[in-house]
mmCIF file of N, CA and C in Angstrom:
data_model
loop_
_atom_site.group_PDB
_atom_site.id
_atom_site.type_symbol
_atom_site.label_atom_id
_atom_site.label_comp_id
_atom_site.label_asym_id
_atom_site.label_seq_id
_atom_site.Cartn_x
_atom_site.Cartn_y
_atom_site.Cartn_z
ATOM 1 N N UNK A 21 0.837 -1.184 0.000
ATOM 2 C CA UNK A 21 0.000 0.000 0.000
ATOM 3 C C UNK A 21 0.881 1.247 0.000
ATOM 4 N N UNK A 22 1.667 1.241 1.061
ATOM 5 C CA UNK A 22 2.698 2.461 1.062
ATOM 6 C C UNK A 22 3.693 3.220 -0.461
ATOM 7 N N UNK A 23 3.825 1.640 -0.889
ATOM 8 C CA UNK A 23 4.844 1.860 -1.931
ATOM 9 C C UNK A 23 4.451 2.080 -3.079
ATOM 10 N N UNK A 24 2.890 2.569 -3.242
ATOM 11 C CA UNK A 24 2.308 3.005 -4.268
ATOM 12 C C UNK A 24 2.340 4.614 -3.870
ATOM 13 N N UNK A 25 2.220 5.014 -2.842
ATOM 14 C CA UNK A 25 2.077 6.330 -2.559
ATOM 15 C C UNK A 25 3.386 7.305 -3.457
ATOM 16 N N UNK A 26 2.828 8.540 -3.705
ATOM 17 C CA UNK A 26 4.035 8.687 -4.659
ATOM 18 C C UNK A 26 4.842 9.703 -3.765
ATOM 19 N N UNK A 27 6.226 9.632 -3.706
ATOM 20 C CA UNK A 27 6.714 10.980 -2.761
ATOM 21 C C UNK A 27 6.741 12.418 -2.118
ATOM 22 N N UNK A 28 5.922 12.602 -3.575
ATOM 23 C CA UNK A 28 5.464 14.374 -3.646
ATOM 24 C C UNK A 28 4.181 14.078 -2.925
ATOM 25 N N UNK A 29 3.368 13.051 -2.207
ATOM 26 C CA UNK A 29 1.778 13.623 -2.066
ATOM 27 C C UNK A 29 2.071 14.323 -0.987
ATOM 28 N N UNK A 30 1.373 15.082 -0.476
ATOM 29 C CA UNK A 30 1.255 15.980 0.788
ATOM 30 C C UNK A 30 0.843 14.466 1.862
ATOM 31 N N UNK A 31 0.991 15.455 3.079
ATOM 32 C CA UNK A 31 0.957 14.569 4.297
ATOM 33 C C UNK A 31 -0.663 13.676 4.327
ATOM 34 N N UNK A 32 -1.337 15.210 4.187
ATOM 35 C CA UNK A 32 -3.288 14.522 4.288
ATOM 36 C C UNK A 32 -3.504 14.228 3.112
ATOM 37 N N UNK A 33 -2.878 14.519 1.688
ATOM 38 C CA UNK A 33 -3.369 13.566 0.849
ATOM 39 C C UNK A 33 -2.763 11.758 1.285
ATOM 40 N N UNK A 34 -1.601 11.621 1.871
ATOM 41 C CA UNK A 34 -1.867 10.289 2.539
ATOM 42 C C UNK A 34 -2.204 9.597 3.200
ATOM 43 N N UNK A 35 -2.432 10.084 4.168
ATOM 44 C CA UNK A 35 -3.840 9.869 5.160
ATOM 45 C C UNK A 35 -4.675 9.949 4.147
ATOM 46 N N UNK A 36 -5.534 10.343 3.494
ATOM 47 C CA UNK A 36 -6.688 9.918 3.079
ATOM 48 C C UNK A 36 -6.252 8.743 2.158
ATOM 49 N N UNK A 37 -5.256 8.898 1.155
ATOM 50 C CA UNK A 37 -4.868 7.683 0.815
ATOM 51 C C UNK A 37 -5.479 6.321 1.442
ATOM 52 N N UNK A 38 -4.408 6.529 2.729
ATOM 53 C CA UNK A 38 -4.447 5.319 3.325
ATOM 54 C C UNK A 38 -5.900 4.938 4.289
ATOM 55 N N UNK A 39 -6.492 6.083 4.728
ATOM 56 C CA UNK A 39 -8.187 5.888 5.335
ATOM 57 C C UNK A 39 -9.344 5.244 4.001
ATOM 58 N N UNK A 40 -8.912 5.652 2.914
ATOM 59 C CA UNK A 40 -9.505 5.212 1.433
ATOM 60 C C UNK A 40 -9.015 3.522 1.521
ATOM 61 N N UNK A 41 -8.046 3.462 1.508
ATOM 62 C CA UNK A 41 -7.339 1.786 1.326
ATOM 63 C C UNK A 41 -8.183 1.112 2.792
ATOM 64 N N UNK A 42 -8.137 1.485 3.565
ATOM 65 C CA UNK A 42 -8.761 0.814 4.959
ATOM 66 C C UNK A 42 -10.199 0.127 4.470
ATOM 67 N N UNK A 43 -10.501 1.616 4.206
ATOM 68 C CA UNK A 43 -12.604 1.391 4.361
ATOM 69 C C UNK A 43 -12.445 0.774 2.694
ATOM 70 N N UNK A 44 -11.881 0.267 1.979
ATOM 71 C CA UNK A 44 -12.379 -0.257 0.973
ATOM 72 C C UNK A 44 -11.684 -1.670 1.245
ATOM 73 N N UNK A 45 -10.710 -1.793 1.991
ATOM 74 C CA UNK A 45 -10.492 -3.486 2.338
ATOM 75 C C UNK A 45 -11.272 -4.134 3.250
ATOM 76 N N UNK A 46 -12.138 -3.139 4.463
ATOM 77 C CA UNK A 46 -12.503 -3.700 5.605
ATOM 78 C C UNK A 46 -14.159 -3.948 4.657
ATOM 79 N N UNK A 47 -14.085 -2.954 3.738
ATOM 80 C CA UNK A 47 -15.742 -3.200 3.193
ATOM 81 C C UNK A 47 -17.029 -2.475 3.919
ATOM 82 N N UNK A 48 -17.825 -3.806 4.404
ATOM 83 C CA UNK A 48 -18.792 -3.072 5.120
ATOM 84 C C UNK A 48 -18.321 -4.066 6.288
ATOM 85 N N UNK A 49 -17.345 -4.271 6.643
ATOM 86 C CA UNK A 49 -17.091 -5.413 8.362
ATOM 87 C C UNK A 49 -17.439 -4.276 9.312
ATOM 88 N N UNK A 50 -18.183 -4.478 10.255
ATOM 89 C CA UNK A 50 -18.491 -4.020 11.448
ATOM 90 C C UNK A 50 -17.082 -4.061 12.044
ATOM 91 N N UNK A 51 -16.850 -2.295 12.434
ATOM 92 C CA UNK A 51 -15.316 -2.319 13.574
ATOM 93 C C UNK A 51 -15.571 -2.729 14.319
ATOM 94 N N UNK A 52 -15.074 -3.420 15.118
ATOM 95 C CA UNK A 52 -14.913 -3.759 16.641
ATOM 96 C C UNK A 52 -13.847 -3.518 17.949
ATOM 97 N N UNK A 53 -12.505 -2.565 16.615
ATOM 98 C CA UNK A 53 -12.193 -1.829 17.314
ATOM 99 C C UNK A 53 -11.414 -0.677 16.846
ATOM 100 N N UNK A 54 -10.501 0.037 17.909
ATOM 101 C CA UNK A 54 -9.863 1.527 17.435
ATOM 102 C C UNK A 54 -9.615 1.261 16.426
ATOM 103 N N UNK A 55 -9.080 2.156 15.151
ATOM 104 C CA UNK A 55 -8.057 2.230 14.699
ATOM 105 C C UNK A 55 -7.123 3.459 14.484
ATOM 106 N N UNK A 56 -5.879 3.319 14.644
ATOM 107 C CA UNK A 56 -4.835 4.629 14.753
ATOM 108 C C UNK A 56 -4.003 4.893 13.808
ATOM 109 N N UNK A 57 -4.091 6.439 13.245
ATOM 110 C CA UNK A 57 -3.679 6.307 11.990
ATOM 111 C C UNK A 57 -2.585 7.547 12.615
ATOM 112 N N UNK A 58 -1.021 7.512 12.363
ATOM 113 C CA UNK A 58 -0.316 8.654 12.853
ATOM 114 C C UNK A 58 0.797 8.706 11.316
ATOM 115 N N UNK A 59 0.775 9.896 11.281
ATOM 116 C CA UNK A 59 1.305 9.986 10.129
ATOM 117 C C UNK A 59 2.714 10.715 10.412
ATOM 118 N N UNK A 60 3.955 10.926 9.537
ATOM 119 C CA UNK A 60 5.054 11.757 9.837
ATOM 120 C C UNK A 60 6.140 11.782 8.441
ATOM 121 N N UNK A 61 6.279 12.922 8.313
ATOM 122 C CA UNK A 61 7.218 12.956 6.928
ATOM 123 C C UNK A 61 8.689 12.925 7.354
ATOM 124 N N UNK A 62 9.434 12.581 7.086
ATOM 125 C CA UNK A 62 10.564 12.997 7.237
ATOM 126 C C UNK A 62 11.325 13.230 6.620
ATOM 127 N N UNK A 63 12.329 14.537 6.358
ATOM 128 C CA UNK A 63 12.875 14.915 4.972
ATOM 129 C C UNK A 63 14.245 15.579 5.701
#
């Protein structure tokens, strides 16, 4: 998943990226629990 992301996206275009990749793998599964999404660039 990560290694599709391309280097230039901004921080919240990857977060949504990756909140997009979540809710379309989990589908419609009922959460049952947290999930934690922490993001950080480092350059």
């Amino acid at each position: 998943m990560l290694s599709n992301i391309p280097a230039e996206m901004s921080i919240k275009e990857v977060v949504d990226t990756i909140i997009s990749d979540v809710e379309a793998y989990t589908a419609d599964d009922e959460q049952d629990d947290d999930i934690t999404l922490v993001a950080v660039r480092v350059s």
